[in-house]
Amino acid sequence: VLMCTRGILRSVVPPATNKPVVLRASGANSILAELSNEAVALSMDDAVRLNSCAVAAQVYIGSEYEHQSIKNIIQLVDAGMKVGMPTMAVTGVGKDMVRDQRYFSLATRIAAEMGAQIIKTYYVEKGFERIVAGCPVPIVIAGGKKL
């Protein structure tokens, strides 16, 4: 599975690719500003037209823009339900936030309760089984080989 933006999908990924694509639907910030200040940057019509298998958006629990990131997930879930497109919530961690079982348990649970059908989160050595047990939707572990 590839996860990318629509710009990369259109300009780099060959149209004949057989790999499923999860289209990143949130963004619009740079390293010069607060990274958690994202907006929905993709219409569901584009996601369907580009033959995506799902859309993805960051959710920043505990950050300055937590509320906005949750609203983004809700907006995508609502739009996706109308066309049968699943939404993946990607748990974002700010530079000052601790990557531990407690945080990821809360972040994954909130994202699932807002309607995300899949959660992408980080693996933590201590307590990961508790994260999985507390999340009612499938979890994908962040990381892996970059293409």
PDB file of C-alpha atoms in Angstrom:
ATOM      1  CA  VAL A   1       0.000   0.000   0.000  1.00  0.00           C
ATOM      2  CA  LEU A   2       1.279   3.461  -0.893  1.00  0.00           C
ATOM      3  CA  MET A   3       0.341   6.550   1.109  1.00  0.00           C
ATOM      4  CA  CYS A   4       0.857   9.852  -0.673  1.00  0.00           C
ATOM      5  CA  THR A   5      -0.661  13.202  -1.581  1.00  0.00           C
ATOM      6  CA  ARG A   6      -2.665  13.733  -4.750  1.00  0.00           C
ATOM      7  CA  GLY A   7       0.158  15.818  -6.237  1.00  0.00           C
ATOM      8  CA  ILE A   8       2.645  12.973  -5.840  1.00  0.00           C
ATOM      9  CA  LEU A   9       0.096  10.442  -7.065  1.00  0.00           C
ATOM     10  CA  ARG A  10      -0.544  12.460 -10.224  1.00  0.00           C
ATOM     11  CA  SER A  11       3.089  13.314 -10.979  1.00  0.00           C
ATOM     12  CA  VAL A  12       5.184  10.366  -9.748  1.00  0.00           C
ATOM     13  CA  VAL A  13       3.131   7.189  -9.329  1.00  0.00           C
ATOM     14  CA  PRO A  14       2.585   5.424 -12.673  1.00  0.00           C
ATOM     15  CA  PRO A  15      -1.125   5.272 -13.593  1.00  0.00           C
ATOM     16  CA  ALA A  16      -0.783   1.535 -14.250  1.00  0.00           C
ATOM     17  CA  THR A  17       0.400   0.771 -10.706  1.00  0.00           C
ATOM     18  CA  ASN A  18      -1.297  -2.185  -9.071  1.00  0.00           C
ATOM     19  CA  LYS A  19      -0.570  -1.008  -5.523  1.00  0.00           C
ATOM     20  CA  PRO A  20      -3.487   0.307  -3.502  1.00  0.00           C
ATOM     21  CA  VAL A  21      -3.184   3.996  -2.626  1.00  0.00           C
ATOM     22  CA  VAL A  22      -4.207   5.715   0.593  1.00  0.00           C
ATOM     23  CA  LEU A  23      -4.488   9.383  -0.285  1.00  0.00           C
ATOM     24  CA  ARG A  24      -3.312  11.892   2.305  1.00  0.00           C
ATOM     25  CA  ALA A  25      -6.172  14.328   2.763  1.00  0.00           C
ATOM     26  CA  SER A  26      -4.818  16.746   5.366  1.00  0.00           C
ATOM     27  CA  GLY A  27      -1.974  19.191   5.181  1.00  0.00           C
ATOM     28  CA  ALA A  28      -1.191  22.775   4.168  1.00  0.00           C
ATOM     29  CA  ASN A  29       1.530  23.670   6.633  1.00  0.00           C
ATOM     30  CA  SER A  30       5.292  23.982   6.553  1.00  0.00           C
ATOM     31  CA  ILE A  31       8.116  23.423   8.984  1.00  0.00           C
ATOM     32  CA  LEU A  32       8.025  27.161   9.724  1.00  0.00           C
ATOM     33  CA  ALA A  33       4.624  26.956  11.420  1.00  0.00           C
ATOM     34  CA  GLU A  34       2.951  24.661  13.932  1.00  0.00           C
ATOM     35  CA  LEU A  35       2.739  21.268  12.182  1.00  0.00           C
ATOM     36  CA  SER A  36      -0.558  20.348  13.834  1.00  0.00           C
ATOM     37  CA  ASN A  37      -2.333  23.297  12.175  1.00  0.00           C
ATOM     38  CA  GLU A  38      -3.738  21.308   9.245  1.00  0.00           C
ATOM     39  CA  ALA A  39      -6.847  21.541   7.127  1.00  0.00           C
ATOM     40  CA  VAL A  40      -8.606  19.097   4.814  1.00  0.00           C
ATOM     41  CA  ALA A  41      -6.721  19.502   1.536  1.00  0.00           C
ATOM     42  CA  LEU A  42      -8.608  17.086  -0.708  1.00  0.00           C
ATOM     43  CA  SER A  43     -12.176  16.605  -1.847  1.00  0.00           C
ATOM     44  CA  MET A  44     -13.743  13.171  -1.635  1.00  0.00           C
ATOM     45  CA  ASP A  45     -14.570  13.506  -5.345  1.00  0.00           C
ATOM     46  CA  ASP A  46     -10.830  13.705  -6.069  1.00  0.00           C
ATOM     47  CA  ALA A  47     -10.140  10.686  -3.865  1.00  0.00           C
ATOM     48  CA  VAL A  48     -12.716   8.665  -5.815  1.00  0.00           C
ATOM     49  CA  ARG A  49     -11.539   9.976  -9.196  1.00  0.00           C
ATOM     50  CA  LEU A  50      -7.935   9.029  -8.333  1.00  0.00           C
ATOM     51  CA  ASN A  51      -9.054   5.487  -7.448  1.00  0.00           C
ATOM     52  CA  SER A  52      -7.891   5.639  -3.828  1.00  0.00           C
ATOM     53  CA  CYS A  53      -8.650   2.764  -1.504  1.00  0.00           C
ATOM     54  CA  ALA A  54      -8.838   5.137   1.515  1.00  0.00           C
ATOM     55  CA  VAL A  55      -8.055   8.683   2.626  1.00  0.00           C
ATOM     56  CA  ALA A  56      -5.830   9.616   5.570  1.00  0.00           C
ATOM     57  CA  ALA A  57      -5.534  12.605   7.873  1.00  0.00           C
ATOM     58  CA  GLN A  58      -3.369  13.405  10.869  1.00  0.00           C
ATOM     59  CA  VAL A  59      -5.004  13.661  14.276  1.00  0.00           C
ATOM     60  CA  TYR A  60      -3.024  15.572  16.898  1.00  0.00           C
ATOM     61  CA  ILE A  61      -4.434  14.722  20.320  1.00  0.00           C
ATOM     62  CA  GLY A  62      -3.015  17.017  22.990  1.00  0.00           C
ATOM     63  CA  SER A  63      -1.683  19.611  20.560  1.00  0.00           C
ATOM     64  CA  GLU A  64      -2.629  23.256  20.146  1.00  0.00           C
ATOM     65  CA  TYR A  65      -4.789  22.350  17.117  1.00  0.00           C
ATOM     66  CA  GLU A  66      -6.322  19.149  18.490  1.00  0.00           C
ATOM     67  CA  HIS A  67      -9.876  20.378  17.915  1.00  0.00           C
ATOM     68  CA  GLN A  68      -9.200  21.234  14.253  1.00  0.00           C
ATOM     69  CA  SER A  69      -7.557  17.874  13.560  1.00  0.00           C
ATOM     70  CA  ILE A  70     -10.527  16.038  15.086  1.00  0.00           C
ATOM     71  CA  LYS A  71     -12.910  18.145  12.969  1.00  0.00           C
ATOM     72  CA  ASN A  72     -10.877  17.183   9.884  1.00  0.00           C
ATOM     73  CA  ILE A  73     -11.311  13.473  10.680  1.00  0.00           C
ATOM     74  CA  ILE A  74     -15.060  13.909  11.236  1.00  0.00           C
ATOM     75  CA  GLN A  75     -15.420  15.817   7.946  1.00  0.00           C
ATOM     76  CA  LEU A  76     -13.575  13.102   6.015  1.00  0.00           C
ATOM     77  CA  VAL A  77     -15.491  10.273   7.692  1.00  0.00           C
ATOM     78  CA  ASP A  78     -18.811  11.951   6.839  1.00  0.00           C
ATOM     79  CA  ALA A  79     -17.820  12.556   3.205  1.00  0.00           C
ATOM     80  CA  GLY A  80     -16.294   9.089   2.867  1.00  0.00           C
ATOM     81  CA  MET A  81     -19.391   7.333   4.178  1.00  0.00           C
ATOM     82  CA  LYS A  82     -21.395   8.824   1.287  1.00  0.00           C
ATOM     83  CA  VAL A  83     -19.138   7.184  -1.313  1.00  0.00           C
ATOM     84  CA  GLY A  84     -17.854   4.108   0.515  1.00  0.00           C
ATOM     85  CA  MET A  85     -14.351   5.519   1.125  1.00  0.00           C
ATOM     86  CA  PRO A  86     -12.692   4.530   4.433  1.00  0.00           C
ATOM     87  CA  THR A  87     -10.854   7.139   6.494  1.00  0.00           C
ATOM     88  CA  MET A  88      -7.541   6.411   8.200  1.00  0.00           C
ATOM     89  CA  ALA A  89      -6.571   8.577  11.167  1.00  0.00           C
ATOM     90  CA  VAL A  90      -2.818   8.954  11.580  1.00  0.00           C
ATOM     91  CA  THR A  91      -1.777   9.741  15.140  1.00  0.00           C
ATOM     92  CA  GLY A  92       0.562  12.715  15.114  1.00  0.00           C
ATOM     93  CA  VAL A  93       2.913  13.410  17.977  1.00  0.00           C
ATOM     94  CA  GLY A  94       4.261  16.886  18.613  1.00  0.00           C
ATOM     95  CA  LYS A  95       7.949  17.353  19.324  1.00  0.00           C
ATOM     96  CA  ASP A  96       7.254  18.001  23.009  1.00  0.00           C
ATOM     97  CA  MET A  97       4.864  15.066  23.454  1.00  0.00           C
ATOM     98  CA  VAL A  98       5.817  11.697  24.912  1.00  0.00           C
ATOM     99  CA  ARG A  99       5.454   8.644  22.682  1.00  0.00           C
ATOM    100  CA  ASP A 100       4.058   6.191  25.196  1.00  0.00           C
ATOM    101  CA  GLN A 101       1.248   3.686  25.644  1.00  0.00           C
ATOM    102  CA  ARG A 102      -0.926   6.152  27.547  1.00  0.00           C
ATOM    103  CA  TYR A 103      -0.818   8.788  24.796  1.00  0.00           C
ATOM    104  CA  PHE A 104      -1.327   6.372  21.901  1.00  0.00           C
ATOM    105  CA  SER A 105      -4.154   4.575  23.718  1.00  0.00           C
ATOM    106  CA  LEU A 106      -5.968   7.886  24.069  1.00  0.00           C
ATOM    107  CA  ALA A 107      -5.208   9.071  20.526  1.00  0.00           C
ATOM    108  CA  THR A 108      -6.261   5.829  18.826  1.00  0.00           C
ATOM    109  CA  ARG A 109      -9.426   5.546  20.899  1.00  0.00           C
ATOM    110  CA  ILE A 110     -10.514   9.133  20.198  1.00  0.00           C
ATOM    111  CA  ALA A 111      -9.875   8.740  16.459  1.00  0.00           C
ATOM    112  CA  ALA A 112     -11.904   5.514  16.366  1.00  0.00           C
ATOM    113  CA  GLU A 113     -14.732   7.101  18.340  1.00  0.00           C
ATOM    114  CA  MET A 114     -14.846   9.963  15.817  1.00  0.00           C
ATOM    115  CA  GLY A 115     -15.478   7.388  13.097  1.00  0.00           C
ATOM    116  CA  ALA A 116     -12.093   6.565  11.571  1.00  0.00           C
ATOM    117  CA  GLN A 117     -12.231   3.029  10.177  1.00  0.00           C
ATOM    118  CA  ILE A 118      -8.443   2.480  10.372  1.00  0.00           C
ATOM    119  CA  ILE A 119      -5.818   3.972  12.704  1.00  0.00           C
ATOM    120  CA  LYS A 120      -2.142   4.380  11.851  1.00  0.00           C
ATOM    121  CA  THR A 121      -0.020   4.760  14.966  1.00  0.00           C
ATOM    122  CA  TYR A 122       3.457   4.198  16.304  1.00  0.00           C
ATOM    123  CA  TYR A 123       4.663   0.999  17.913  1.00  0.00           C
ATOM    124  CA  VAL A 124       5.770   1.299  21.523  1.00  0.00           C
ATOM    125  CA  GLU A 125       7.683  -1.475  23.277  1.00  0.00           C
ATOM    126  CA  LYS A 126       5.836  -1.206  26.556  1.00  0.00           C
ATOM    127  CA  GLY A 127       2.069  -1.672  26.475  1.00  0.00           C
ATOM    128  CA  PHE A 128       1.344  -1.870  22.746  1.00  0.00           C
ATOM    129  CA  GLU A 129      -1.048  -4.771  23.339  1.00  0.00           C
ATOM    130  CA  ARG A 130      -3.105  -2.424  25.549  1.00  0.00           C
ATOM    131  CA  ILE A 131      -3.306   0.104  22.703  1.00  0.00           C
ATOM    132  CA  VAL A 132      -4.625  -2.578  20.354  1.00  0.00           C
ATOM    133  CA  ALA A 133      -7.048  -3.966  22.942  1.00  0.00           C
ATOM    134  CA  GLY A 134      -8.516  -0.521  23.592  1.00  0.00           C
ATOM    135  CA  CYS A 135      -9.054   0.415  19.957  1.00  0.00           C
ATOM    136  CA  PRO A 136     -12.210  -0.945  18.284  1.00  0.00           C
ATOM    137  CA  VAL A 137     -10.890  -0.629  14.698  1.00  0.00           C
ATOM    138  CA  PRO A 138      -7.847  -2.081  12.886  1.00  0.00           C
ATOM    139  CA  ILE A 139      -4.445  -0.549  13.656  1.00  0.00           C
ATOM    140  CA  VAL A 140      -1.615  -0.115  11.159  1.00  0.00           C
ATOM    141  CA  ILE A 141       1.869   0.476  12.572  1.00  0.00           C
ATOM    142  CA  ALA A 142       3.631   3.598  11.303  1.00  0.00           C
ATOM    143  CA  GLY A 143       7.059   3.192   9.768  1.00  0.00           C
ATOM    144  CA  GLY A 144       8.602   0.870   7.283  1.00  0.00           C
ATOM    145  CA  LYS A 145      10.563   1.256   4.100  1.00  0.00           C
ATOM    146  CA  LYS A 146      10.157   4.585   2.307  1.00  0.00           C
ATOM    147  CA  LEU A 147       9.705   4.305  -1.441  1.00  0.00           C
TER     148      LEU A 147
END
